[in-house]
């Protein structure tokens, strides 16, 4: 594999969204379960690896291919973070290469998942199957959730709840009210970010064939903005409910409140404003989840260092969108 292909593989994972979604969910779920108990490091690392494989590669590759073929990712509308990973547009990977990457990731996912099931028991099987199913039905027919209003975020919400609860169960913890509130908080906050992510795709999604009728397309930018804010408010409420049960989760609620401020400052349709808001929302979400995790399990403080390191690599490897002044 040449250097450009390796660059394409890295960019296809889309490290920054993965940090907010599966990485934060799995780390926080692990911390909730391991607080006051022994941290099973091997199980945690296995869960993170599965999260990267399922979200970062399985979900992203099929979504990239479907969105490219429908035309939404090929649309020239100005977008920085949204509009796919741009690996096809920039000639780093073609659809054949993406399908090969998908096949390799699928094989690794099955192997690693079976390994964890053999060690931890069949109790983990439903979580793995749910994660893989969500990664596929989000983009692929006949469900094609990403192309239907409200369905895409329902699938995304369910997958993130599954991540948090699955991480708790994997560590041998009890889910209970605390685990449930934490899972809802993380999932709702991630969906609020997703709605901002779809804002700049609106015109391209409308022009796609078939049209990609996301919730933002259906509601329009103004009502879609309120919808995103509502998801963030729900996340804050759930985070506060979790913090009332476990004070070490207060950073999660505080960070989500800062994320809400970014939502409220966002001007829908303005490329610079939406991009800044989305980055701020992601940063707040990741920081809050990892800070709370470190308070619950001090050994997990290293996750913040790991997150900073991969973001640094992402910024170095990233290429500007084709057609931009720097391209």
GROMACS .gro file of C-alpha atoms in nm:
model
  327
    1UNK     CA    1   0.000   0.000   0.000
    2UNK     CA    2   0.149   0.333  -0.105
    3UNK     CA    3   0.170   0.649   0.103
    4UNK     CA    4  -0.139   0.811  -0.052
    5UNK     CA    5  -0.347   0.502   0.013
    6UNK     CA    6  -0.230   0.492   0.376
    7UNK     CA    7  -0.322   0.859   0.406
    8UNK     CA    8  -0.664   0.775   0.267
    9UNK     CA    9  -0.715   0.494   0.519
   10UNK     CA   10  -0.627   0.726   0.806
   11UNK     CA   11  -0.857   1.004   0.683
   12UNK     CA   12  -1.141   0.759   0.621
   13UNK     CA   13  -1.146   0.672   0.992
   14UNK     CA   14  -1.229   1.039   1.062
   15UNK     CA   15  -1.048   1.050   1.393
   16UNK     CA   16  -1.210   1.364   1.536
   17UNK     CA   17  -1.573   1.243   1.515
   18UNK     CA   18  -1.464   0.899   1.640
   19UNK     CA   19  -1.315   1.064   1.949
   20UNK     CA   20  -1.652   1.223   2.032
   21UNK     CA   21  -1.857   0.916   1.946
   22UNK     CA   22  -1.726   0.566   2.014
   23UNK     CA   23  -1.402   0.658   2.194
   24UNK     CA   24  -1.569   0.889   2.447
   25UNK     CA   25  -1.866   0.654   2.492
   26UNK     CA   26  -1.651   0.345   2.549
   27UNK     CA   27  -1.405   0.526   2.777
   28UNK     CA   28  -1.676   0.681   2.994
   29UNK     CA   29  -1.874   0.357   3.011
   30UNK     CA   30  -1.558   0.175   3.117
   31UNK     CA   31  -1.487   0.438   3.383
   32UNK     CA   32  -1.839   0.416   3.527
   33UNK     CA   33  -1.803   0.039   3.562
   34UNK     CA   34  -1.442   0.036   3.684
   35UNK     CA   35  -1.476   0.312   3.946
   36UNK     CA   36  -1.391   0.149   4.278
   37UNK     CA   37  -1.298  -0.175   4.100
   38UNK     CA   38  -1.009  -0.308   3.898
   39UNK     CA   39  -0.984  -0.167   3.548
   40UNK     CA   40  -0.968  -0.453   3.299
   41UNK     CA   41  -0.729  -0.287   3.058
   42UNK     CA   42  -0.740  -0.562   2.797
   43UNK     CA   43  -1.118  -0.546   2.774
   44UNK     CA   44  -1.105  -0.167   2.744
   45UNK     CA   45  -0.847  -0.173   2.465
   46UNK     CA   46  -1.046  -0.443   2.285
   47UNK     CA   47  -1.362  -0.232   2.310
   48UNK     CA   48  -1.185   0.077   2.172
   49UNK     CA   49  -1.040  -0.127   1.886
   50UNK     CA   50  -1.389  -0.253   1.802
   51UNK     CA   51  -1.524   0.101   1.822
   52UNK     CA   52  -1.266   0.224   1.572
   53UNK     CA   53  -1.330  -0.070   1.341
   54UNK     CA   54  -1.709  -0.046   1.351
   55UNK     CA   55  -1.757   0.330   1.349
   56UNK     CA   56  -1.432   0.446   1.198
   57UNK     CA   57  -1.416   0.196   0.911
   58UNK     CA   58  -1.731  -0.016   0.865
   59UNK     CA   59  -1.977   0.272   0.906
   60UNK     CA   60  -1.761   0.534   0.737
   61UNK     CA   61  -1.662   0.334   0.430
   62UNK     CA   62  -2.017   0.233   0.335
   63UNK     CA   63  -2.139   0.586   0.405
   64UNK     CA   64  -1.857   0.729   0.191
   65UNK     CA   65  -1.944   0.502  -0.103
   66UNK     CA   66  -2.320   0.560  -0.081
   67UNK     CA   67  -2.283   0.938  -0.044
   68UNK     CA   68  -2.035   0.957  -0.332
   69UNK     CA   69  -2.261   0.759  -0.564
   70UNK     CA   70  -2.566   0.966  -0.472
   71UNK     CA   71  -2.370   1.282  -0.551
   72UNK     CA   72  -2.393   1.458  -0.217
   73UNK     CA   73  -2.020   1.424  -0.139
   74UNK     CA   74  -1.926   1.519  -0.496
   75UNK     CA   75  -2.119   1.846  -0.473
   76UNK     CA   76  -1.887   2.152  -0.491
   77UNK     CA   77  -2.063   2.340  -0.208
   78UNK     CA   78  -1.810   2.482   0.044
   79UNK     CA   79  -1.763   2.239   0.333
   80UNK     CA   80  -1.463   2.169   0.556
   81UNK     CA   81  -1.561   1.903   0.810
   82UNK     CA   82  -1.877   1.772   0.645
   83UNK     CA   83  -1.909   1.630   0.294
   84UNK     CA   84  -1.741   1.300   0.375
   85UNK     CA   85  -1.372   1.228   0.425
   86UNK     CA   86  -1.300   1.346   0.068
   87UNK     CA   87  -1.065   1.053   0.004
   88UNK     CA   88  -1.237   0.976  -0.327
   89UNK     CA   89  -1.246   1.340  -0.437
   90UNK     CA   90  -0.877   1.380  -0.360
   91UNK     CA   91  -0.780   1.055  -0.534
   92UNK     CA   92  -0.651   0.883  -0.220
   93UNK     CA   93  -0.889   0.584  -0.236
   94UNK     CA   94  -1.147   0.473  -0.489
   95UNK     CA   95  -1.468   0.283  -0.423
   96UNK     CA   96  -1.288  -0.047  -0.487
   97UNK     CA   97  -1.024   0.043  -0.229
   98UNK     CA   98  -1.294   0.140   0.019
   99UNK     CA   99  -1.472  -0.193  -0.026
  100UNK     CA  100  -1.141  -0.374   0.030
  101UNK     CA  101  -1.087  -0.169   0.347
  102UNK     CA  102  -1.440  -0.257   0.457
  103UNK     CA  103  -1.374  -0.630   0.402
  104UNK     CA  104  -1.052  -0.624   0.605
  105UNK     CA  105  -1.220  -0.427   0.888
  106UNK     CA  106  -1.515  -0.667   0.888
  107UNK     CA  107  -1.285  -0.968   0.924
  108UNK     CA  108  -1.095  -0.800   1.208
  109UNK     CA  109  -1.421  -0.698   1.377
  110UNK     CA  110  -1.556  -1.053   1.370
  111UNK     CA  111  -1.228  -1.199   1.497
  112UNK     CA  112  -1.187  -0.948   1.779
  113UNK     CA  113  -1.555  -0.964   1.872
  114UNK     CA  114  -1.547  -1.343   1.895
  115UNK     CA  115  -1.232  -1.320   2.105
  116UNK     CA  116  -1.403  -1.091   2.357
  117UNK     CA  117  -1.712  -1.313   2.360
  118UNK     CA  118  -1.497  -1.618   2.434
  119UNK     CA  119  -1.331  -1.435   2.723
  120UNK     CA  120  -1.630  -1.247   2.863
  121UNK     CA  121  -1.923  -1.464   2.757
  122UNK     CA  122  -2.222  -1.460   2.523
  123UNK     CA  123  -2.360  -1.159   2.714
  124UNK     CA  124  -2.148  -0.943   2.483
  125UNK     CA  125  -2.287  -1.085   2.158
  126UNK     CA  126  -2.596  -0.858   2.135
  127UNK     CA  127  -2.381  -0.547   2.176
  128UNK     CA  128  -2.149  -0.647   1.894
  129UNK     CA  129  -2.433  -0.740   1.662
  130UNK     CA  130  -2.618  -0.415   1.738
  131UNK     CA  131  -2.307  -0.208   1.666
  132UNK     CA  132  -2.240  -0.380   1.335
  133UNK     CA  133  -2.606  -0.362   1.231
  134UNK     CA  134  -2.621   0.009   1.310
  135UNK     CA  135  -2.304   0.076   1.110
  136UNK     CA  136  -2.459  -0.086   0.802
  137UNK     CA  137  -2.826   0.015   0.810
  138UNK     CA  138  -2.730   0.380   0.868
  139UNK     CA  139  -2.625   0.400   0.501
  140UNK     CA  140  -2.721   0.085   0.313
  141UNK     CA  141  -3.062  -0.009   0.165
  142UNK     CA  142  -3.328  -0.101   0.247
  143UNK     CA  143  -3.318   0.107   0.568
  144UNK     CA  144  -3.069   0.373   0.454
  145UNK     CA  145  -3.126   0.566   0.774
  146UNK     CA  146  -2.895   0.855   0.686
  147UNK     CA  147  -3.126   0.937   0.394
  148UNK     CA  148  -3.443   0.951   0.604
  149UNK     CA  149  -3.542   1.228   0.848
  150UNK     CA  150  -3.523   1.129   1.216
  151UNK     CA  151  -3.422   0.771   1.132
  152UNK     CA  152  -3.049   0.848   1.101
  153UNK     CA  153  -3.020   1.008   1.442
  154UNK     CA  154  -3.237   0.735   1.598
  155UNK     CA  155  -2.986   0.475   1.474
  156UNK     CA  156  -2.693   0.689   1.588
  157UNK     CA  157  -2.849   0.743   1.931
  158UNK     CA  158  -2.909   0.371   1.975
  159UNK     CA  159  -2.554   0.283   1.874
  160UNK     CA  160  -2.402   0.527   2.124
  161UNK     CA  161  -2.625   0.404   2.407
  162UNK     CA  162  -2.511   0.053   2.315
  163UNK     CA  163  -2.146   0.163   2.331
  164UNK     CA  164  -2.172   0.301   2.684
  165UNK     CA  165  -2.379   0.015   2.823
  166UNK     CA  166  -2.170  -0.245   2.639
  167UNK     CA  167  -1.852  -0.101   2.792
  168UNK     CA  168  -2.007  -0.120   3.138
  169UNK     CA  169  -2.112  -0.483   3.090
  170UNK     CA  170  -1.773  -0.575   2.941
  171UNK     CA  171  -1.604  -0.452   3.261
  172UNK     CA  172  -1.845  -0.658   3.470
  173UNK     CA  173  -2.033  -0.356   3.602
  174UNK     CA  174  -2.402  -0.304   3.671
  175UNK     CA  175  -2.577  -0.063   3.437
  176UNK     CA  176  -2.845   0.077   3.669
  177UNK     CA  177  -2.972   0.434   3.671
  178UNK     CA  178  -2.622   0.583   3.660
  179UNK     CA  179  -2.516   0.388   3.354
  180UNK     CA  180  -2.843   0.461   3.177
  181UNK     CA  181  -2.825   0.836   3.242
  182UNK     CA  182  -2.462   0.845   3.128
  183UNK     CA  183  -2.544   0.654   2.810
  184UNK     CA  184  -2.834   0.885   2.725
  185UNK     CA  185  -2.620   1.192   2.790
  186UNK     CA  186  -2.334   1.081   2.566
  187UNK     CA  187  -2.568   0.965   2.288
  188UNK     CA  188  -2.787   1.276   2.289
  189UNK     CA  189  -2.487   1.508   2.282
  190UNK     CA  190  -2.334   1.321   1.987
  191UNK     CA  191  -2.662   1.350   1.795
  192UNK     CA  192  -2.671   1.725   1.863
  193UNK     CA  193  -2.328   1.748   1.699
  194UNK     CA  194  -2.451   1.537   1.405
  195UNK     CA  195  -2.731   1.785   1.336
  196UNK     CA  196  -2.477   2.068   1.313
  197UNK     CA  197  -2.264   1.846   1.091
  198UNK     CA  198  -2.555   1.812   0.846
  199UNK     CA  199  -2.616   2.187   0.822
  200UNK     CA  200  -2.364   2.266   0.547
  201UNK     CA  201  -2.462   1.949   0.359
  202UNK     CA  202  -2.821   2.066   0.316
  203UNK     CA  203  -2.801   2.194  -0.043
  204UNK     CA  204  -2.582   1.903  -0.155
  205UNK     CA  205  -2.816   1.654   0.011
  206UNK     CA  206  -3.116   1.805  -0.169
  207UNK     CA  207  -2.937   1.772  -0.504
  208UNK     CA  208  -2.834   1.408  -0.441
  209UNK     CA  209  -2.996   1.118  -0.627
  210UNK     CA  210  -3.173   0.979  -0.438
  211UNK     CA  211  -3.216   1.295  -0.231
  212UNK     CA  212  -3.059   1.265   0.113
  213UNK     CA  213  -3.352   1.386   0.320
  214UNK     CA  214  -3.186   1.435   0.656
  215UNK     CA  215  -3.377   1.591   0.942
  216UNK     CA  216  -3.207   1.924   0.867
  217UNK     CA  217  -3.332   1.902   0.508
  218UNK     CA  218  -3.686   1.820   0.626
  219UNK     CA  219  -3.702   2.085   0.901
  220UNK     CA  220  -3.501   2.359   0.730
  221UNK     CA  221  -3.203   2.533   0.881
  222UNK     CA  222  -3.386   2.749   1.137
  223UNK     CA  223  -3.599   2.471   1.288
  224UNK     CA  224  -3.312   2.227   1.243
  225UNK     CA  225  -3.095   2.452   1.457
  226UNK     CA  226  -3.355   2.443   1.735
  227UNK     CA  227  -3.374   2.066   1.698
  228UNK     CA  228  -2.997   2.037   1.750
  229UNK     CA  229  -3.020   2.263   2.055
  230UNK     CA  230  -3.297   2.044   2.195
  231UNK     CA  231  -3.077   1.735   2.167
  232UNK     CA  232  -2.799   1.918   2.350
  233UNK     CA  233  -3.038   2.025   2.626
  234UNK     CA  234  -3.149   1.663   2.664
  235UNK     CA  235  -2.783   1.563   2.695
  236UNK     CA  236  -2.725   1.822   2.967
  237UNK     CA  237  -3.033   1.704   3.160
  238UNK     CA  238  -2.914   1.343   3.145
  239UNK     CA  239  -2.559   1.445   3.243
  240UNK     CA  240  -2.695   1.636   3.544
  241UNK     CA  241  -2.900   1.331   3.643
  242UNK     CA  242  -2.583   1.122   3.625
  243UNK     CA  243  -2.382   1.382   3.820
  244UNK     CA  244  -2.639   1.384   4.099
  245UNK     CA  245  -2.568   1.015   4.145
  246UNK     CA  246  -2.191   1.040   4.093
  247UNK     CA  247  -2.032   1.387   4.149
  248UNK     CA  248  -1.723   1.289   3.949
  249UNK     CA  249  -1.942   1.321   3.640
  250UNK     CA  250  -1.992   1.695   3.694
  251UNK     CA  251  -1.729   1.778   3.424
  252UNK     CA  252  -1.953   1.604   3.172
  253UNK     CA  253  -2.247   1.834   3.248
  254UNK     CA  254  -2.023   2.143   3.254
  255UNK     CA  255  -1.864   2.054   2.920
  256UNK     CA  256  -2.203   1.990   2.763
  257UNK     CA  257  -2.322   2.331   2.885
  258UNK     CA  258  -2.020   2.484   2.709
  259UNK     CA  259  -2.120   2.285   2.401
  260UNK     CA  260  -2.469   2.434   2.426
  261UNK     CA  261  -2.314   2.781   2.416
  262UNK     CA  262  -2.141   2.683   2.091
  263UNK     CA  263  -2.475   2.561   1.953
  264UNK     CA  264  -2.641   2.892   2.040
  265UNK     CA  265  -2.361   3.095   1.876
  266UNK     CA  266  -2.383   2.894   1.556
  267UNK     CA  267  -2.529   3.073   1.252
  268UNK     CA  268  -2.683   2.804   1.029
  269UNK     CA  269  -2.569   2.823   0.668
  270UNK     CA  270  -2.257   3.029   0.749
  271UNK     CA  271  -1.959   2.806   0.663
  272UNK     CA  272  -1.717   2.962   0.909
  273UNK     CA  273  -1.967   2.984   1.193
  274UNK     CA  274  -2.092   2.625   1.152
  275UNK     CA  275  -1.738   2.487   1.122
  276UNK     CA  276  -1.623   2.670   1.435
  277UNK     CA  277  -1.933   2.562   1.626
  278UNK     CA  278  -1.894   2.197   1.527
  279UNK     CA  279  -1.529   2.189   1.630
  280UNK     CA  280  -1.614   2.355   1.963
  281UNK     CA  281  -1.899   2.110   2.026
  282UNK     CA  282  -1.667   1.817   1.956
  283UNK     CA  283  -1.389   1.955   2.176
  284UNK     CA  284  -1.629   2.016   2.466
  285UNK     CA  285  -1.779   1.670   2.438
  286UNK     CA  286  -1.448   1.486   2.424
  287UNK     CA  287  -1.296   1.696   2.705
  288UNK     CA  288  -1.594   1.646   2.935
  289UNK     CA  289  -1.609   1.269   2.882
  290UNK     CA  290  -1.236   1.213   2.925
  291UNK     CA  291  -1.210   1.446   3.228
  292UNK     CA  292  -1.495   1.264   3.401
  293UNK     CA  293  -1.339   0.929   3.312
  294UNK     CA  294  -1.007   1.034   3.464
  295UNK     CA  295  -1.180   1.143   3.787
  296UNK     CA  296  -1.356   0.808   3.809
  297UNK     CA  297  -1.049   0.602   3.717
  298UNK     CA  298  -0.722   0.800   3.738
  299UNK     CA  299  -0.545   0.552   3.512
  300UNK     CA  300  -0.771   0.663   3.226
  301UNK     CA  301  -0.611   1.009   3.231
  302UNK     CA  302  -0.378   0.872   2.964
  303UNK     CA  303  -0.673   0.872   2.721
  304UNK     CA  304  -0.654   1.251   2.701
  305UNK     CA  305  -0.290   1.227   2.592
  306UNK     CA  306  -0.380   0.964   2.334
  307UNK     CA  307  -0.664   1.180   2.200
  308UNK     CA  308  -0.436   1.483   2.168
  309UNK     CA  309  -0.176   1.273   1.986
  310UNK     CA  310  -0.416   1.137   1.724
  311UNK     CA  311  -0.565   1.483   1.665
  312UNK     CA  312  -0.215   1.615   1.603
  313UNK     CA  313  -0.159   1.339   1.346
  314UNK     CA  314  -0.498   1.411   1.188
  315UNK     CA  315  -0.413   1.780   1.142
  316UNK     CA  316  -0.080   1.687   0.985
  317UNK     CA  317  -0.222   1.423   0.751
  318UNK     CA  318  -0.541   1.606   0.646
  319UNK     CA  319  -0.557   1.747   0.296
  320UNK     CA  320  -0.764   2.050   0.191
  321UNK     CA  321  -1.078   1.984  -0.011
  322UNK     CA  322  -1.022   1.967  -0.384
  323UNK     CA  323  -1.078   2.304  -0.544
  324UNK     CA  324  -0.983   2.503  -0.235
  325UNK     CA  325  -0.709   2.768  -0.266
  326UNK     CA  326  -0.463   2.542  -0.085
  327UNK     CA  327  -0.546   2.229  -0.284
   0.00000   0.00000   0.00000
